Amino acid sequence: MGVRRNDNASPDPNRSETAMPYDLDEFIADCRSTLKQDPGPAGREKIRLRLEQLLKQPAFLAAHCSDETPAGLHVLHDDKELGFQILAHINEKARMSPPHDHGASWAIYGQAASYTDMIEWERTDNGGDKAELKKIKSYRLNPGQAGIYQDGAIHSIDYPDKSRFVRVTGTNLDKITRSMFDLKTGKMAQMTPQRAT
Ligand SMILES: [Fe+2]
């Protein structure tokens, strides 16, 4: 006779008892229904909060953002109808991006592991070829926290080795024109696909 399983055993210590269960499929469904109802800033804010909930789920993190997840960019969802994307950025090496925008799209960055330091910038010139940027806000996104960058917003990111985050973008950024800025010279350049995120 084998040992009988005790159904009254203590709960799995790795299981979170506080975060309400939530998974990627539910998040996708919430993004779809929210954006259909309100594609503007208020709808995006609801998505930001839902992304924070998703990033607190051990099962989601284990499946898509763990130490075993291969490094690189993983497309978790590409919405054929509404155009938004959900991307897991599994970074191996530290990186500091130049200030950049997301073109006519918005973007939400949610931290899965380690951290990302964010700086938000604003242009103080009249929109000529040589940009002048002023720092307006800087903060750190820690695991479970998400930040939102509305259409045309300029930010830069700085993260250490093995930082992992999930990004939701209003559209596939590879298909739109985006700008990045050289802080020293003010020179603007077009971004190549998925560069600087
Ligand atoms: Fe970005």
Short mmCIF file of C-alpha atoms and ligand atoms in Angstrom, two decimals:
data_model
loop_
_atom_site.label_atom_id
_atom_site.label_comp_id
_atom_site.label_asym_id
_atom_site.label_seq_id
_atom_site.Cartn_x
_atom_site.Cartn_y
_atom_site.Cartn_z
CA MET A 1 0.00 0.00 0.00
CA GLY A 2 1.33 3.41 -0.91
CA VAL A 3 1.17 6.44 1.29
CA ARG A 4 -2.25 8.04 1.23
CA ARG A 5 -2.40 11.55 -0.02
CA ASN A 6 -3.58 14.00 2.59
CA ASP A 7 -6.16 16.23 0.94
CA ASN A 8 -6.02 18.57 3.90
CA ALA A 9 -2.31 19.30 3.46
CA SER A 10 -1.12 22.90 3.74
CA PRO A 11 -1.51 24.99 0.62
CA ASP A 12 1.38 25.20 -1.83
CA PRO A 13 3.71 27.85 -0.32
CA ASN A 14 4.54 29.11 -3.82
CA ARG A 15 0.95 29.90 -4.55
CA SER A 16 -0.12 33.47 -4.08
CA GLU A 17 -3.21 33.66 -1.91
CA THR A 18 -3.70 37.38 -2.42
CA ALA A 19 -3.57 38.04 -6.19
CA MET A 20 -6.88 37.19 -7.82
CA PRO A 21 -6.24 34.44 -10.39
CA TYR A 22 -5.89 35.84 -13.87
CA ASP A 23 -4.30 34.52 -17.04
CA LEU A 24 -3.11 35.66 -20.46
CA ASP A 25 -6.34 34.63 -22.23
CA GLU A 26 -8.41 36.64 -19.77
CA PHE A 27 -6.05 39.61 -20.20
CA ILE A 28 -6.39 39.43 -24.00
CA ALA A 29 -10.19 39.27 -23.69
CA ASP A 30 -10.14 42.27 -21.31
CA CYS A 31 -7.91 44.26 -23.71
CA ARG A 32 -10.29 43.52 -26.56
CA SER A 33 -13.49 44.42 -24.75
CA THR A 34 -11.95 47.52 -23.14
CA LEU A 35 -10.48 48.90 -26.37
CA LYS A 36 -13.74 48.29 -28.23
CA GLN A 37 -15.57 50.27 -25.60
CA ASP A 38 -12.99 53.02 -25.06
CA PRO A 39 -9.76 53.12 -27.12
CA GLY A 40 -8.73 56.41 -25.45
CA PRO A 41 -6.62 57.14 -22.36
CA ALA A 42 -9.25 55.92 -19.85
CA GLY A 43 -9.54 52.53 -21.57
CA ARG A 44 -5.74 52.22 -21.69
CA GLU A 45 -5.52 52.95 -17.98
CA LYS A 46 -7.85 49.99 -17.34
CA ILE A 47 -5.47 47.83 -19.39
CA ARG A 48 -2.50 49.11 -17.38
CA LEU A 49 -4.18 48.00 -14.14
CA ARG A 50 -5.08 44.60 -15.63
CA LEU A 51 -1.47 44.16 -16.78
CA GLU A 52 -0.31 44.78 -13.19
CA GLN A 53 -2.70 42.03 -12.08
CA LEU A 54 -1.36 39.65 -14.75
CA LEU A 55 2.24 40.34 -13.69
CA LYS A 56 1.45 39.16 -10.16
CA GLN A 57 0.43 35.69 -11.38
CA PRO A 58 3.08 33.02 -10.70
CA ALA A 59 1.70 30.82 -13.50
CA PHE A 60 1.95 33.61 -16.09
CA LEU A 61 5.47 34.53 -14.98
CA ALA A 62 6.59 30.89 -15.05
CA ALA A 63 5.18 30.38 -18.55
CA HIS A 64 6.37 33.59 -20.22
CA CYS A 65 8.95 35.50 -18.14
CA SER A 66 11.01 33.00 -16.17
CA ASP A 67 14.74 32.28 -16.05
CA GLU A 68 14.04 29.46 -18.52
CA THR A 69 12.28 31.69 -21.05
CA PRO A 70 14.62 32.14 -24.04
CA ALA A 71 16.05 35.64 -24.34
CA GLY A 72 14.55 37.87 -27.00
CA LEU A 73 11.27 39.37 -28.02
CA HIS A 74 8.21 37.11 -27.84
CA VAL A 75 4.91 38.10 -29.38
CA LEU A 76 2.26 36.86 -26.92
CA HIS A 77 -0.64 38.27 -28.90
CA ASP A 78 -1.14 40.12 -32.17
CA ASP A 79 -4.73 41.27 -32.44
CA LYS A 80 -5.88 40.93 -36.03
CA GLU A 81 -9.03 42.98 -35.49
CA LEU A 82 -7.93 45.81 -33.20
CA GLY A 83 -4.22 45.90 -34.03
CA PHE A 84 -2.77 45.95 -30.51
CA GLN A 85 0.12 43.68 -29.53
CA ILE A 86 1.31 42.06 -26.31
CA LEU A 87 5.06 41.44 -26.25
CA ALA A 88 7.36 39.82 -23.70
CA HIS A 89 10.82 41.38 -23.68
CA ILE A 90 13.19 38.85 -22.15
CA ASN A 91 16.42 40.84 -21.92
CA GLU A 92 19.78 39.25 -21.34
CA LYS A 93 21.98 42.34 -21.24
CA ALA A 94 21.58 45.72 -19.58
CA ARG A 95 20.63 48.56 -21.85
CA MET A 96 19.99 52.28 -21.78
CA SER A 97 17.85 53.55 -24.65
CA PRO A 98 17.93 57.04 -26.11
CA PRO A 99 14.76 59.10 -25.65
CA HIS A 100 12.19 57.92 -28.21
CA ASP A 101 8.51 58.03 -28.98
CA HIS A 102 6.09 55.33 -30.08
CA GLY A 103 4.88 57.33 -33.06
CA ALA A 104 1.11 57.60 -33.23
CA SER A 105 0.74 54.64 -30.87
CA TRP A 106 0.51 54.33 -27.12
CA ALA A 107 2.52 51.82 -25.10
CA ILE A 108 2.21 50.26 -21.65
CA TYR A 109 5.31 48.77 -20.00
CA GLY A 110 4.80 46.26 -17.20
CA GLN A 111 7.72 44.88 -15.22
CA ALA A 112 7.91 41.09 -14.79
CA ALA A 113 11.38 40.68 -13.21
CA SER A 114 14.19 42.98 -12.03
CA TYR A 115 13.43 46.63 -12.84
CA THR A 116 13.36 49.36 -15.48
CA ASP A 117 14.20 52.99 -14.80
CA MET A 118 11.97 55.28 -16.81
CA ILE A 119 12.47 58.90 -17.78
CA GLU A 120 9.68 60.88 -19.40
CA TRP A 121 10.70 63.82 -21.59
CA GLU A 122 9.00 66.77 -23.19
CA ARG A 123 10.06 68.80 -26.21
CA THR A 124 10.64 72.45 -25.46
CA ASP A 125 11.49 73.52 -29.04
CA ASN A 126 9.00 74.37 -31.76
CA GLY A 127 9.13 70.99 -33.45
CA GLY A 128 12.04 71.70 -35.81
CA ASP A 129 14.81 69.33 -36.89
CA LYS A 130 16.82 69.95 -33.76
CA ALA A 131 14.90 68.87 -30.69
CA GLU A 132 15.34 70.26 -27.20
CA LEU A 133 14.22 67.86 -24.51
CA LYS A 134 13.40 68.53 -20.88
CA LYS A 135 13.17 65.78 -18.27
CA ILE A 136 9.70 65.83 -16.69
CA LYS A 137 9.55 62.67 -14.61
CA SER A 138 11.77 59.74 -13.62
CA TYR A 139 10.86 56.64 -11.67
CA ARG A 140 11.57 52.93 -11.37
CA LEU A 141 9.17 50.20 -12.45
CA ASN A 142 9.52 47.23 -10.12
CA PRO A 143 7.95 43.78 -10.68
CA GLY A 144 4.16 44.02 -10.84
CA GLN A 145 4.19 47.73 -11.78
CA ALA A 146 3.19 49.13 -15.16
CA GLY A 147 3.63 52.58 -16.72
CA ILE A 148 1.69 54.11 -19.58
CA TYR A 149 2.99 56.29 -22.43
CA GLN A 150 0.27 57.95 -24.48
CA ASP A 151 0.45 58.76 -28.19
CA GLY A 152 3.52 60.82 -29.04
CA ALA A 153 4.96 60.68 -25.49
CA ILE A 154 8.78 60.59 -25.33
CA HIS A 155 10.56 58.34 -22.85
CA SER A 156 13.85 56.57 -22.31
CA ILE A 157 14.45 53.31 -20.50
CA ASP A 158 17.41 51.95 -18.56
CA TYR A 159 17.51 48.40 -17.26
CA PRO A 160 20.07 45.96 -15.84
CA ASP A 161 20.97 42.43 -17.03
CA LYS A 162 18.03 40.03 -16.99
CA SER A 163 15.34 42.67 -16.75
CA ARG A 164 12.08 41.33 -18.17
CA PHE A 165 8.97 43.24 -19.07
CA VAL A 166 5.71 42.89 -20.94
CA ARG A 167 4.70 45.62 -23.30
CA VAL A 168 1.27 46.30 -24.75
CA THR A 169 1.27 48.60 -27.78
CA GLY A 170 -1.73 50.12 -29.53
CA THR A 171 -0.41 48.90 -32.86
CA ASN A 172 2.55 46.99 -34.31
CA LEU A 173 5.31 49.57 -33.86
CA ASP A 174 7.34 48.03 -36.68
CA LYS A 175 4.75 49.36 -39.10
CA ILE A 176 4.75 53.00 -38.05
CA THR A 177 7.24 55.87 -38.08
CA ARG A 178 8.92 56.56 -34.76
CA SER A 179 11.58 59.01 -33.68
CA MET A 180 14.54 58.84 -31.38
CA PHE A 181 16.58 61.75 -30.11
CA ASP A 182 20.26 62.37 -29.47
CA LEU A 183 20.32 64.23 -26.17
CA LYS A 184 23.65 65.97 -26.84
CA THR A 185 23.03 67.20 -30.37
CA GLY A 186 19.21 67.27 -30.44
CA LYS A 187 19.36 65.34 -33.70
CA MET A 188 16.36 63.20 -34.51
CA ALA A 189 16.47 59.87 -36.32
CA GLN A 190 13.92 57.31 -37.40
CA MET A 191 13.87 54.13 -35.37
CA THR A 192 14.42 50.73 -36.91
CA PRO A 193 12.01 47.88 -36.06
CA GLN A 194 11.75 47.11 -32.34
CA ARG A 195 14.79 49.21 -31.58
CA ALA A 196 15.01 50.89 -28.18
CA THR A 197 11.60 49.40 -27.44
FE FE B 1 9.53 52.88 -25.55
#
